PDB file of C-alpha atoms in Angstrom:
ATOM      1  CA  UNK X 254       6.967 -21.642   1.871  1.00 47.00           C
ATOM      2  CA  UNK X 255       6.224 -21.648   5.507  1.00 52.00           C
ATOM      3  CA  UNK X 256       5.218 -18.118   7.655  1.00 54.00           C
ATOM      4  CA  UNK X 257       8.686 -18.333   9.323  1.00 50.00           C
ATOM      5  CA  UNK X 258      10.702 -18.892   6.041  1.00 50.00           C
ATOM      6  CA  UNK X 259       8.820 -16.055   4.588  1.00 49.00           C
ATOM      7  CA  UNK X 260       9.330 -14.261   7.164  1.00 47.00           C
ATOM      8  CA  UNK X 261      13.367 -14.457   7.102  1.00 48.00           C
ATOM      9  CA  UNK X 262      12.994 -13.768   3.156  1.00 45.00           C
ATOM     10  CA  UNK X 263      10.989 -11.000   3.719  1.00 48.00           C
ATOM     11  CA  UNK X 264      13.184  -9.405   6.848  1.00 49.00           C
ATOM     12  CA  UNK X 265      16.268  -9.414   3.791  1.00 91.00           C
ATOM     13  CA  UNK X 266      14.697  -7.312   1.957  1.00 97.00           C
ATOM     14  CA  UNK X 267      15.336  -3.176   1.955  1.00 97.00           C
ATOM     15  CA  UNK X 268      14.180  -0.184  -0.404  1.00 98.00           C
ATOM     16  CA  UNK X 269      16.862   2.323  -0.922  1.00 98.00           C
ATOM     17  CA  UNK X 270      15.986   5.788  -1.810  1.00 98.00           C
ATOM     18  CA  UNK X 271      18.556   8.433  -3.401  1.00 98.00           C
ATOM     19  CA  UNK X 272      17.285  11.499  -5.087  1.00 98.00           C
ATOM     20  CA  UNK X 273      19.806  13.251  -8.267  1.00 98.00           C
ATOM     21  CA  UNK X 274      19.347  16.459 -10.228  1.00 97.00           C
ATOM     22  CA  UNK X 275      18.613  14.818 -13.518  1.00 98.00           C
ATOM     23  CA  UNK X 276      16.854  12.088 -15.478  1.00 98.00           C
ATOM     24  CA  UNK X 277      20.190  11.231 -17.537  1.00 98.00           C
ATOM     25  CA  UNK X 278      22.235  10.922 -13.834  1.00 98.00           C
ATOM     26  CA  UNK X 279      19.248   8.937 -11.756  1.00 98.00           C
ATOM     27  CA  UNK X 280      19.476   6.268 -15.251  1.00 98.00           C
ATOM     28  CA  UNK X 281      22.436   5.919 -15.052  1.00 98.00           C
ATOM     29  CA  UNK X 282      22.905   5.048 -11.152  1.00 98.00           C
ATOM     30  CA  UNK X 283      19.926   2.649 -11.616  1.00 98.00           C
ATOM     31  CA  UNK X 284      21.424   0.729 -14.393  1.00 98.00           C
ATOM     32  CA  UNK X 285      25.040   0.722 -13.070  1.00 98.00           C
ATOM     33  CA  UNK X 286      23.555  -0.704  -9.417  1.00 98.00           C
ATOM     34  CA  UNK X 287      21.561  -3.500 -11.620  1.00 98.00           C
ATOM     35  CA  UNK X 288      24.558  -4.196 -13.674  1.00 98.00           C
ATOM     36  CA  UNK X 289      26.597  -4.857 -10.563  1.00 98.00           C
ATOM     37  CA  UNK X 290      24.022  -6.655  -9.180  1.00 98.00           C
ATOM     38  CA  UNK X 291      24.067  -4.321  -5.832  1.00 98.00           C
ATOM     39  CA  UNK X 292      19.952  -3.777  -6.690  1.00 98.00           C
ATOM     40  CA  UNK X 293      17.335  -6.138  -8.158  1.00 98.00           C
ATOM     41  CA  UNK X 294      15.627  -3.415  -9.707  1.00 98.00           C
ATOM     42  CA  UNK X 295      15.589   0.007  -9.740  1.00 98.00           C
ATOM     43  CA  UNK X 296      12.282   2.288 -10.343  1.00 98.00           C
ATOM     44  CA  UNK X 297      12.868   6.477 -11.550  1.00 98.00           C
ATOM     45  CA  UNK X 298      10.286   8.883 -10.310  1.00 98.00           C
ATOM     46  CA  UNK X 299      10.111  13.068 -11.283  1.00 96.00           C
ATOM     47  CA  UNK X 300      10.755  15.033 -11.773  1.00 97.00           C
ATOM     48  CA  UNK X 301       9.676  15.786  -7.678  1.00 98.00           C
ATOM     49  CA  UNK X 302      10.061  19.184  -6.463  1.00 98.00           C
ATOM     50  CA  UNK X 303      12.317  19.056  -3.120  1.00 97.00           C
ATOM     51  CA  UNK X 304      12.166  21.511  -0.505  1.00 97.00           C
ATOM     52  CA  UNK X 305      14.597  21.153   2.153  1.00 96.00           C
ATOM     53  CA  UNK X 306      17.241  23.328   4.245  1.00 96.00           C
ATOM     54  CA  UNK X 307      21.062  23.386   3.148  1.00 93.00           C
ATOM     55  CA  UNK X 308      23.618  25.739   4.362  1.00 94.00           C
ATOM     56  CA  UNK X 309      21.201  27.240   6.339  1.00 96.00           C
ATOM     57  CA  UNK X 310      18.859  28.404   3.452  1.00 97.00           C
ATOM     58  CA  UNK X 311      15.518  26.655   2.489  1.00 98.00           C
ATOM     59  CA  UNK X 312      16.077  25.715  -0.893  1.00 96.00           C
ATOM     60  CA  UNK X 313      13.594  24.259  -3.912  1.00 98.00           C
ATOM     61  CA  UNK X 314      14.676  22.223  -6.460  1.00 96.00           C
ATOM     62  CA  UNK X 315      13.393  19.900  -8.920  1.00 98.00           C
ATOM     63  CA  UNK X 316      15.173  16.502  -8.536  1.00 98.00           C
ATOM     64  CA  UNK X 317      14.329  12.664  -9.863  1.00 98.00           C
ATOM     65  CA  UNK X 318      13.899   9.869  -7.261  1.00 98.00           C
ATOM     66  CA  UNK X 319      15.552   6.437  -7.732  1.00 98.00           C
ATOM     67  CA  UNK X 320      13.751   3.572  -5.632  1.00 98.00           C
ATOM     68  CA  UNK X 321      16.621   0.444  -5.246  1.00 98.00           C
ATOM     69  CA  UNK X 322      15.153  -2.714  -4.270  1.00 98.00           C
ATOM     70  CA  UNK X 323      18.008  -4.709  -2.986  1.00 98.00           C
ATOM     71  CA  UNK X 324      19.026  -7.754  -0.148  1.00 97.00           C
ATOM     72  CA  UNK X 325      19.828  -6.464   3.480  1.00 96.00           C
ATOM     73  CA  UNK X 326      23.368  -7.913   2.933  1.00 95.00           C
ATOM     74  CA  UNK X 327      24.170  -5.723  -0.676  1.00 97.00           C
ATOM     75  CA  UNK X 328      23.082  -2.621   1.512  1.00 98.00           C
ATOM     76  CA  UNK X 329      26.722  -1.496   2.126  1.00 98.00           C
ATOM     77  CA  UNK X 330      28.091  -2.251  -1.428  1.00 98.00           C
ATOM     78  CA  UNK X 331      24.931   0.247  -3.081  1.00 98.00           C
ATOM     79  CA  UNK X 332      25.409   2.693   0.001  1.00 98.00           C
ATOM     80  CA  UNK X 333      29.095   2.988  -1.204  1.00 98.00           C
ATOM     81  CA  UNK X 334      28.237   2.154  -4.977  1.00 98.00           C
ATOM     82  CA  UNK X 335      25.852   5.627  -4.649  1.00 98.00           C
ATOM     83  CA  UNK X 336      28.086   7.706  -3.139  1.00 98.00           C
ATOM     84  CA  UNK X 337      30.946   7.144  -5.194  1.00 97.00           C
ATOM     85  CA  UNK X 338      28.932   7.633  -8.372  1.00 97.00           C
ATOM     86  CA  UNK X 339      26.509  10.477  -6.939  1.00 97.00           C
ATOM     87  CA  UNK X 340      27.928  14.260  -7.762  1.00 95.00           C
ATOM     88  CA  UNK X 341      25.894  15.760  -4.058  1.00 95.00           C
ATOM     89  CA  UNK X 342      27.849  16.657  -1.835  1.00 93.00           C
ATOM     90  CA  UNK X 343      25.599  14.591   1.160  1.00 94.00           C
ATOM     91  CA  UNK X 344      23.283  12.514  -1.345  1.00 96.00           C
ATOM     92  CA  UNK X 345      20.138  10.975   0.166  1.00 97.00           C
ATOM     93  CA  UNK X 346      20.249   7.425   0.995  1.00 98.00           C
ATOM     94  CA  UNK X 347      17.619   6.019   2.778  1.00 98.00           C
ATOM     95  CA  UNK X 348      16.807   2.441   3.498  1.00 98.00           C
ATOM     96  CA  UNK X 349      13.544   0.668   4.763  1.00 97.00           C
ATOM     97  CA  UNK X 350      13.114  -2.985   5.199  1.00 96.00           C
ATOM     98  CA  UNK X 351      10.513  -4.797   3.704  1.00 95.00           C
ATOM     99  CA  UNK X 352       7.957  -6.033   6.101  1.00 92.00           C
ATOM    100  CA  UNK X 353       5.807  -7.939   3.664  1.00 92.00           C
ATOM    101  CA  UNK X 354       5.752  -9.054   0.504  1.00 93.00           C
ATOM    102  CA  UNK X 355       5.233 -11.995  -2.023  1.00 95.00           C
ATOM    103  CA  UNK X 356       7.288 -14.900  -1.699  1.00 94.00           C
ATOM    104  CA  UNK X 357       8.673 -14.753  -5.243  1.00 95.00           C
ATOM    105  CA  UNK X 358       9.143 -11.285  -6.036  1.00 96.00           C
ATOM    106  CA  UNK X 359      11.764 -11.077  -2.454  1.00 95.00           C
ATOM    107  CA  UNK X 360      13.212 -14.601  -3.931  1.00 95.00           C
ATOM    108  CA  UNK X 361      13.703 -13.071  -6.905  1.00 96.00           C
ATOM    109  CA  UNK X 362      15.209 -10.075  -5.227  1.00 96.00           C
ATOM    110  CA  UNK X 363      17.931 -12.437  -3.485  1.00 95.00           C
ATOM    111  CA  UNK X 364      18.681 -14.332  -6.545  1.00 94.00           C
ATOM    112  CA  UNK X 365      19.461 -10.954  -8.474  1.00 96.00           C
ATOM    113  CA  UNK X 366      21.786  -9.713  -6.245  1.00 96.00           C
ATOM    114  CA  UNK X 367      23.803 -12.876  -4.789  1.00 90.00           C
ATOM    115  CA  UNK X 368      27.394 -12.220  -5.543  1.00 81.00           C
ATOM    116  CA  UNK X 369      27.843 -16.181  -7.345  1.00 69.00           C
TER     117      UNK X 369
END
């Protein structure tokens, strides 16, 4: 694979980080995002403890992360997939591109979430 074709691969790839309140709840958004192909893979981290402002009080709480790695073009489909499966009332979803990486895990990443 050339530097520019890896390049493009590598440009089509994001991260997409959400945060829940349980273990149970950041499973089960992971395996419904693989299942619908809207995420290659999806990694579960926590519990993390969270400290953040809401309704103008600083708050704590303990709290599970759930790393999406996904195409550029499936981005909208997980934002919405998230939201409508997430029980916060403003969930975190934050995406990053991928500015390197090996040519066959982002190939692998576009083959697992093509819509064919």
């Amino acid at each position: 694979m050339t530097n520019e074709a890896q390049a493009r691969n590598t440009a089509q790839a994001l991260t997409v980080l959400t945060t829940t309140d349980a273990a149970a709840k950041a499973e089960a958004l992971a395996r419904s995002a693989v299942e619908a192909r809207l995420a290659a893979c999806a990694q579960i981290n926590g519990p993390v403890t969270s400290v953040y402002r809401w309704q103008g009080a600083v708050e704590t709480a303990e709290e599970w992360q759930v790393l999406f790695k996904t195409a550029d073009d499936r981005y909208e489909a997980l934002e919405a997939h998230i939201r409508r499966h997430h029980d916060y009332e403003t969930p975190e979803i934050i995406a990053a591109p991928v500015v390197r990486g090996s040519a066959g895990y982002l190939e692998w990443i576009a083959a697992e979430t093509d819509r064919a």
